[in-house]
PDB file of C-alpha atoms and ligand atoms in Angstrom:
ATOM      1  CA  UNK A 255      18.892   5.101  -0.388  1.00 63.00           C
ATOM      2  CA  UNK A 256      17.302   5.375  -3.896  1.00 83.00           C
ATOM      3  CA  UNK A 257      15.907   8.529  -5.122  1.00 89.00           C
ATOM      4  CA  UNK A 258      12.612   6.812  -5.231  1.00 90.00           C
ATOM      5  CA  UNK A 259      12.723   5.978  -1.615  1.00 93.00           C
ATOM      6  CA  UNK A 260      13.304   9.441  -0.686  1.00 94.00           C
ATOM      7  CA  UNK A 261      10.650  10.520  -2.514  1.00 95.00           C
ATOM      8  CA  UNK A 262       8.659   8.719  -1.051  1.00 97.00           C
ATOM      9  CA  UNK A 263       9.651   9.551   2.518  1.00 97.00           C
ATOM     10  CA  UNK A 264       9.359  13.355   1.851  1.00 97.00           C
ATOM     11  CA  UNK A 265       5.612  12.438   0.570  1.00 98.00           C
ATOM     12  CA  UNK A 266       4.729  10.759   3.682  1.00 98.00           C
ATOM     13  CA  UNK A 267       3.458  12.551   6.866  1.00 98.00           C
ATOM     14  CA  UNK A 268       5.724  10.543   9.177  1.00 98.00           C
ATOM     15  CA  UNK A 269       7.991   7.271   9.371  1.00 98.00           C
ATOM     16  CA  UNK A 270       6.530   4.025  10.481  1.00 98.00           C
ATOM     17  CA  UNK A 271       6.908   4.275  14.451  1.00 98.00           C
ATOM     18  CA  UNK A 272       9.715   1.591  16.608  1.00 98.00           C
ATOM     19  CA  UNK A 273       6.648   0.139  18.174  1.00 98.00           C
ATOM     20  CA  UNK A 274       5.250  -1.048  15.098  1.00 98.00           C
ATOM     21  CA  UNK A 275       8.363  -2.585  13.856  1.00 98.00           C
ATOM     22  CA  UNK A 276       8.601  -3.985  16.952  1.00 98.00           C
ATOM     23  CA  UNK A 277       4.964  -5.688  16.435  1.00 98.00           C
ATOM     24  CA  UNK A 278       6.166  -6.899  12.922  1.00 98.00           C
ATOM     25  CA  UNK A 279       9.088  -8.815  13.808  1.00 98.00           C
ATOM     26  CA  UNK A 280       6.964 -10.703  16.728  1.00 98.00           C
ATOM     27  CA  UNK A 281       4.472 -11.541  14.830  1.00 97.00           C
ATOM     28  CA  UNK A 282       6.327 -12.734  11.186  1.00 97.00           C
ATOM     29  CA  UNK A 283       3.233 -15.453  10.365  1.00 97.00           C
ATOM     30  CA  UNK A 284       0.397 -12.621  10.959  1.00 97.00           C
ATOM     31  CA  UNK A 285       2.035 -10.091   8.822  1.00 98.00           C
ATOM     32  CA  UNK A 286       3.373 -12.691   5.820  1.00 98.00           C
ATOM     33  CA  UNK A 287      -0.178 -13.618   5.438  1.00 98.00           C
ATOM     34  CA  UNK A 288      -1.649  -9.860   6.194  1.00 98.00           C
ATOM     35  CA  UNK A 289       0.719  -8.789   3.427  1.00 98.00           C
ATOM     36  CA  UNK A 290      -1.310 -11.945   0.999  1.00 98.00           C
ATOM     37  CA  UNK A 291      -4.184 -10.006   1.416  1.00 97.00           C
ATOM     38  CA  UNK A 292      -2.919  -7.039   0.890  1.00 97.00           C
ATOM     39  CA  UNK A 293      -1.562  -7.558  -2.745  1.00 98.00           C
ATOM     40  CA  UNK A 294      -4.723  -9.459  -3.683  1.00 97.00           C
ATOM     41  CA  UNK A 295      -6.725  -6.337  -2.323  1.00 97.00           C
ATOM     42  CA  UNK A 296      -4.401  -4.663  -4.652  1.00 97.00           C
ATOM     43  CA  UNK A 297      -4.417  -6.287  -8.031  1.00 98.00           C
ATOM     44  CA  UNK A 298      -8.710  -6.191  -6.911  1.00 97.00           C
ATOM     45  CA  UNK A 299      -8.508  -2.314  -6.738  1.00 97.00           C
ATOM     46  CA  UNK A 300      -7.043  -2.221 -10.108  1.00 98.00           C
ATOM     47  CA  UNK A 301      -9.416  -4.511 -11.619  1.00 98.00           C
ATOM     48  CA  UNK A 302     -12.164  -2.782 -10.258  1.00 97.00           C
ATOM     49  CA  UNK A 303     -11.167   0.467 -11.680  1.00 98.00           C
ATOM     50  CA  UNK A 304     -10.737  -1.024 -15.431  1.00 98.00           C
ATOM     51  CA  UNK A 305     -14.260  -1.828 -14.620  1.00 98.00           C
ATOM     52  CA  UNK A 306     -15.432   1.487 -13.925  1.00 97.00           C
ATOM     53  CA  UNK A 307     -13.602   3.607 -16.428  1.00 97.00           C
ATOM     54  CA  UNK A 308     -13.448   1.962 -19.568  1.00 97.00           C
ATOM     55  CA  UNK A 309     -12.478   5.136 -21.352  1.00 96.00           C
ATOM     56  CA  UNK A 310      -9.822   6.188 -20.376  1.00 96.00           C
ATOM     57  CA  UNK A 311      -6.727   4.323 -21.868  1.00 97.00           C
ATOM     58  CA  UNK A 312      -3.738   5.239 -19.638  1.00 97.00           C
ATOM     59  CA  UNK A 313      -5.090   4.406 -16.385  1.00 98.00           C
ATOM     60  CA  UNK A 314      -6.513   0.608 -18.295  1.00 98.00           C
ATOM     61  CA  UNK A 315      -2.750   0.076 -19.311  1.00 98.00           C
ATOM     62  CA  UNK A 316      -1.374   1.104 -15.571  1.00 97.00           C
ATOM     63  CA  UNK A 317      -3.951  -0.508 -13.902  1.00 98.00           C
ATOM     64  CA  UNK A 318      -3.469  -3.647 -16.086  1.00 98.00           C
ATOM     65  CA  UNK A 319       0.030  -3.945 -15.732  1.00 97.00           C
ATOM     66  CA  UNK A 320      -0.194  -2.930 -12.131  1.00 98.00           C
ATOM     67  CA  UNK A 321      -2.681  -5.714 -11.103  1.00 98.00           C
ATOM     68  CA  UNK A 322      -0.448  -8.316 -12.716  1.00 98.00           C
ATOM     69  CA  UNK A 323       2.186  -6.964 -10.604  1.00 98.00           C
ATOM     70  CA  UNK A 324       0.200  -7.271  -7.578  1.00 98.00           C
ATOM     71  CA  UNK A 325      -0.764 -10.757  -8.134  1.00 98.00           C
ATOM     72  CA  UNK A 326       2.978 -11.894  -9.147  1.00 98.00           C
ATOM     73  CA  UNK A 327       3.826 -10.130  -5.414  1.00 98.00           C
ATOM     74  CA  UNK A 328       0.989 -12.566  -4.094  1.00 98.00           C
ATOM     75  CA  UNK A 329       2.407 -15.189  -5.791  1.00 98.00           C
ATOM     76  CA  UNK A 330       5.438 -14.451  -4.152  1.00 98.00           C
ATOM     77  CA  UNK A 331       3.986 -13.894  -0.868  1.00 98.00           C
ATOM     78  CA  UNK A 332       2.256 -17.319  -0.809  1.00 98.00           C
ATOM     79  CA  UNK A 333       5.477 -19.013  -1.880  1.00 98.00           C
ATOM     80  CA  UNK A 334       7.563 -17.984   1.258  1.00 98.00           C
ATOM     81  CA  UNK A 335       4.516 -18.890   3.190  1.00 98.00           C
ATOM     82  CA  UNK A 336       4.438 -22.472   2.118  1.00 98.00           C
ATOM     83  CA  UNK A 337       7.809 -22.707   2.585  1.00 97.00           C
ATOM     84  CA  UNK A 338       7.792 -21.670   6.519  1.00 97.00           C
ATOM     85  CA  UNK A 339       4.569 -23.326   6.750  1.00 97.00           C
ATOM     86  CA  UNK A 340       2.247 -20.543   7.325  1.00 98.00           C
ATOM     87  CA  UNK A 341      -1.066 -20.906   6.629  1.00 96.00           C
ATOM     88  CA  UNK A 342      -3.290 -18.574   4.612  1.00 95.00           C
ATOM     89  CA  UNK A 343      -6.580 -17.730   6.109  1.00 93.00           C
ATOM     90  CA  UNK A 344      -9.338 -15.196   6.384  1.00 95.00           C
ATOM     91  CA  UNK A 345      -8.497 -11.619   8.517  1.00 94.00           C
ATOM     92  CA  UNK A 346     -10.374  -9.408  10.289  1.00 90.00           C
ATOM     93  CA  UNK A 347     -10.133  -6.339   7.609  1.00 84.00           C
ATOM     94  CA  UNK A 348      -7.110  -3.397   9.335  1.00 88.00           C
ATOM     95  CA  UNK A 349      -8.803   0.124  10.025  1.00 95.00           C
ATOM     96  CA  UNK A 350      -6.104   1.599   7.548  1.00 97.00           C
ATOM     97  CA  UNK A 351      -8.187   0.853   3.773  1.00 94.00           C
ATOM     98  CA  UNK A 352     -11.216   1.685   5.397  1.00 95.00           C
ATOM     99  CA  UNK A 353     -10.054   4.610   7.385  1.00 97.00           C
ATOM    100  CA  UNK A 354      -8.611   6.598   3.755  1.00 98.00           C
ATOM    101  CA  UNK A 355     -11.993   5.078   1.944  1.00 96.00           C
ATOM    102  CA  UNK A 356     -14.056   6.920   3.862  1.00 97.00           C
ATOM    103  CA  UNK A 357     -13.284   9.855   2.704  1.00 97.00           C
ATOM    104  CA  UNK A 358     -13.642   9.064  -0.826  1.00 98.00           C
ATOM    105  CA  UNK A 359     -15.912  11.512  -2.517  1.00 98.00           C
ATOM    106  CA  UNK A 360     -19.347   9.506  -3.516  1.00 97.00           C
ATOM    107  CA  UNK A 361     -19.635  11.318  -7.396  1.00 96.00           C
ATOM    108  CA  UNK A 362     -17.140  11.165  -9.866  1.00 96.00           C
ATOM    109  CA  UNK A 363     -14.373  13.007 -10.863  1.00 94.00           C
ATOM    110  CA  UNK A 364     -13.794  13.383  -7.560  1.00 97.00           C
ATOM    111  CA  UNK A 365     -14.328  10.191  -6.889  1.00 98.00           C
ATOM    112  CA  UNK A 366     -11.681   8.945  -9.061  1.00 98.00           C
ATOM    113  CA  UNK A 367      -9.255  11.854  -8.058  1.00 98.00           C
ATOM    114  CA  UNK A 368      -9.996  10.819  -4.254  1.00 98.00           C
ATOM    115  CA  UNK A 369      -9.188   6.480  -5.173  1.00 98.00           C
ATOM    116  CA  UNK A 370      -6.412   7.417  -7.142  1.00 98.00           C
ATOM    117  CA  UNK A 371      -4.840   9.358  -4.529  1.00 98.00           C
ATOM    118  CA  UNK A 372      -5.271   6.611  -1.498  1.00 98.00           C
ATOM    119  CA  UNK A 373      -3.863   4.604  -4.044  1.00 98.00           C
ATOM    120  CA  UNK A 374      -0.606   6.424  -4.091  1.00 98.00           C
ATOM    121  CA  UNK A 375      -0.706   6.608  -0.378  1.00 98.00           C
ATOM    122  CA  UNK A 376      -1.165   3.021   0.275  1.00 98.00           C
ATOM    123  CA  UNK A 377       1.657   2.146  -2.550  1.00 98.00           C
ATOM    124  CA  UNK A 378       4.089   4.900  -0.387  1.00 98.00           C
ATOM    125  CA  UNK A 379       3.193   3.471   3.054  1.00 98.00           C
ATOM    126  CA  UNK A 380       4.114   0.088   1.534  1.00 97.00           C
ATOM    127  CA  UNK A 381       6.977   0.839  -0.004  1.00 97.00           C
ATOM    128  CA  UNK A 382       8.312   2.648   3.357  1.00 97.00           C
ATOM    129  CA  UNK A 383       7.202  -0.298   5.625  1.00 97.00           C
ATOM    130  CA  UNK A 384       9.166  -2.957   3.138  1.00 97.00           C
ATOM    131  CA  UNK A 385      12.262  -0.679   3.462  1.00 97.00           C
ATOM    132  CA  UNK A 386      12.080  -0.132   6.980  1.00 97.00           C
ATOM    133  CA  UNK A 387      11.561  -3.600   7.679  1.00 97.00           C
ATOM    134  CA  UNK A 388      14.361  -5.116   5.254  1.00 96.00           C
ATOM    135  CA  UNK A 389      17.346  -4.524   7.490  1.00 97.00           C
ATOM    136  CA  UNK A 390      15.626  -6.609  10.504  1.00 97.00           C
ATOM    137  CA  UNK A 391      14.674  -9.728   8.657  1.00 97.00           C
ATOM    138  CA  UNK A 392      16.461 -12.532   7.564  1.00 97.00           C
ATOM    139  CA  UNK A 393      18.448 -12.893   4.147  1.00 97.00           C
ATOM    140  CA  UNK A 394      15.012 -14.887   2.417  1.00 96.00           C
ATOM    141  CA  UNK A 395      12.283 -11.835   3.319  1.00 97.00           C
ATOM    142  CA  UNK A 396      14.980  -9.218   3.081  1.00 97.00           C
ATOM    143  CA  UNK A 397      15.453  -9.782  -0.270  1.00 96.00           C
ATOM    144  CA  UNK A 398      12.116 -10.086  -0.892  1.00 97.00           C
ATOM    145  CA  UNK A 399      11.028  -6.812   0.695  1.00 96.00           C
ATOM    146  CA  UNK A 400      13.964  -4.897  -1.001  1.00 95.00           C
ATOM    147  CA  UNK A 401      13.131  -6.130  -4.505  1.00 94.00           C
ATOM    148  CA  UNK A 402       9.003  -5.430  -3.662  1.00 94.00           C
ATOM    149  CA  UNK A 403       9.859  -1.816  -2.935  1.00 89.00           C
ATOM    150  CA  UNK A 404      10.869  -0.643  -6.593  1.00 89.00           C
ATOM    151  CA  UNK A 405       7.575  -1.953  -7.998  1.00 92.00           C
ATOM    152  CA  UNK A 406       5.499  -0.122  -4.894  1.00 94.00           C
ATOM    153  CA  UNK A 407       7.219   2.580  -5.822  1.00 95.00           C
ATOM    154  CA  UNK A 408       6.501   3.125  -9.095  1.00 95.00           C
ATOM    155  CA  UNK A 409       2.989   2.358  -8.225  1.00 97.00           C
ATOM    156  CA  UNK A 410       2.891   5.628  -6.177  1.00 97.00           C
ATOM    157  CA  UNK A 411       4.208   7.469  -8.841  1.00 96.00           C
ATOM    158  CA  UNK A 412       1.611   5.718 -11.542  1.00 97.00           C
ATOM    159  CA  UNK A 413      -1.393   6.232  -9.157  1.00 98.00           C
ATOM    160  CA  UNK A 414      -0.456   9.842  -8.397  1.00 98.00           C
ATOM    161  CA  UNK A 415       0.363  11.157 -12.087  1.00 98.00           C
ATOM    162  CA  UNK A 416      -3.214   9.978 -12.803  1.00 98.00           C
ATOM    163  CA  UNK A 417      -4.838  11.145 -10.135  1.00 98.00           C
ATOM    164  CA  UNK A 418      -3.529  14.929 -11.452  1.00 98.00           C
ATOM    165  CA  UNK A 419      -4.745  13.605 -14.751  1.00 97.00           C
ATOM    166  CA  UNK A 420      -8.098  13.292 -13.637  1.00 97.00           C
ATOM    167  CA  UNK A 421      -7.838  16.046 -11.773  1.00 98.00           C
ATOM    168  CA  UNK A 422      -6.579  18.107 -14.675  1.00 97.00           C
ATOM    169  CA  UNK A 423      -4.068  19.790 -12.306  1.00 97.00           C
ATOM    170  CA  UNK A 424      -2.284  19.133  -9.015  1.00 98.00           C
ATOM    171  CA  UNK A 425      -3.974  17.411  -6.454  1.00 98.00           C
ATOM    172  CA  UNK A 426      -1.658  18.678  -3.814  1.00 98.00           C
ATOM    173  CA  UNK A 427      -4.645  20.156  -1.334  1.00 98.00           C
ATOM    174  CA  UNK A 428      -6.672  16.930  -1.633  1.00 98.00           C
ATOM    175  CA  UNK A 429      -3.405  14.862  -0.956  1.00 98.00           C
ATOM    176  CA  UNK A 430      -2.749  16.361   2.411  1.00 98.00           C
ATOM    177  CA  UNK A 431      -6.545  16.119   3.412  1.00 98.00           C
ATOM    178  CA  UNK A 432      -5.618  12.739   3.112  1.00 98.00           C
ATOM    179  CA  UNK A 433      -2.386  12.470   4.373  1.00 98.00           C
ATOM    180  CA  UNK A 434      -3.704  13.957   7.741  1.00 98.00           C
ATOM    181  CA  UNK A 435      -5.488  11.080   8.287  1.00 98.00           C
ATOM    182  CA  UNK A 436      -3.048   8.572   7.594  1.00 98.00           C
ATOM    183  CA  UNK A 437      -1.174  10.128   9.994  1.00 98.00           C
ATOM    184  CA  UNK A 438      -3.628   9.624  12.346  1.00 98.00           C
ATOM    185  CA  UNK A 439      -4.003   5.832  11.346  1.00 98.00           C
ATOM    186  CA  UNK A 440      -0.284   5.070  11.309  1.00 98.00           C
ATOM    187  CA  UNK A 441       0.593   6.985  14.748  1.00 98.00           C
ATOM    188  CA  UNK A 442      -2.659   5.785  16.798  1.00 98.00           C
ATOM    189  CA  UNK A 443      -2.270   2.951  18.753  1.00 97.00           C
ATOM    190  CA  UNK A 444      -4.393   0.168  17.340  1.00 97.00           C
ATOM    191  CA  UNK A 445      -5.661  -2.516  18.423  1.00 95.00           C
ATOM    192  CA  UNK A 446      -4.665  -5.424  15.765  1.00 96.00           C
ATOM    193  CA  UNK A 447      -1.408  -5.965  13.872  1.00 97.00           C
ATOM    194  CA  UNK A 448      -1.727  -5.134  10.125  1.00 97.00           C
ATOM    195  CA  UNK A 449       0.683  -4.335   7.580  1.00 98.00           C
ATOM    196  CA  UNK A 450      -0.646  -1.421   7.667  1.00 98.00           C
ATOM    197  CA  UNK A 451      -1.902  -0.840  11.571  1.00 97.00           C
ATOM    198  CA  UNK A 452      -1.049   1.535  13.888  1.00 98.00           C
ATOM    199  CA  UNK A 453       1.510   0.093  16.989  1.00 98.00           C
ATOM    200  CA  UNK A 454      -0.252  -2.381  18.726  1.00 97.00           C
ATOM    201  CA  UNK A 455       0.684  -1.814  22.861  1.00 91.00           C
TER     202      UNK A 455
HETATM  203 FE1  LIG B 709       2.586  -5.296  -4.457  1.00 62.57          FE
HETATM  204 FE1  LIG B 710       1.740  -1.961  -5.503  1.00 62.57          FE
END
């Protein structure tokens, strides 16, 4: 396992429970094209936030790159798709974005601070979900997933360093306020398959 990867898993308030593994690997179609939207929804995050804060130059050059990243990932994503003949189509939005967002603070810095860190949460989830998934799939979406996980990765790290920028200190308190709840989101039974759901019964 990569230093990265454990990181990451030490970050996290739990691993990604059987159940929803289980879901995944049923349901390969509903989570290639849940995953679509989910990079899209990413690169759009990024974009949204060179809109907001024009001034300040490190997060425009992460957030840049970052979305280009994303979109090359959807790129990717949409590839395999065609391939297998899975069709891309609108989703029912997963409890999981919404869930963190709603926590956001409503007046900046904090604001920033609190999108910044469910950022770096979302980017760790993902990057744990690719790697747990990896070993079940086949060779194609293996390789995929395993390559997708370095990039996620450095995302968290990206989206966490400026969150403690913005911050202009650690953000450790404010991290687990948030990580309780995405404990709660990714232990809960829910009741549609996401990428990022809870296990679906
Ligand atoms: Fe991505
Ligand atoms: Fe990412």
């Amino acid at each position: 396992m990569t230093e990265a990867l454990q990181e990451i898993h030490a970050f996290l308030p739990c691993r990604t429970p059987q159940q929803w593994i289980d879901n995944a690997l049923a349901n390969q179609d509903l989570m290639l094209i849940d995953h679509a939207h989910c990079e899209k929804k990413a690169a759009s995050t990024a974009l949204s936030l060179m809109y907001r804060y024009v001034d300040n130059t490190d997060l425009l050059n992460k957030m840049s790159r970052l979305a280009r990243e994303e979109l090359r990932h959807f790129e990717q994503v949409l590839a395999i798709m065609k391939k297998r003949g899975v069709e891309y189509g609108h989703l029912t939005p997963a409890r999981y974005a919404a869930g963190l967002r709603q926590e956001v603070r409503a007046e900046d810095p904090g604001r920033l601070v609190d999108v910044l860190i469910v950022g770096a949460i979302i980017e760790a989830r993902s990057c744990e979900r690719f790697a747990t998934l990896a070993p079940h799939l086949d060779n194609t979406l293996a390789d995929f997933y395993n390559s997708l996980l370095k990039s996620e990765a450095r995302h968290y790290q990206d989206y966490l360093r400026l969150a403690e920028q913005a911050n202009g200190g650690p953000v450790t308190d404010r991290v687990r306020e948030f990580l309780e709840i995405e404990h709660r989101l990714i232990i809960e039974p829910d009741t549609e398959f996401r990428f990022h759901s809870g296990p679906v019964q």
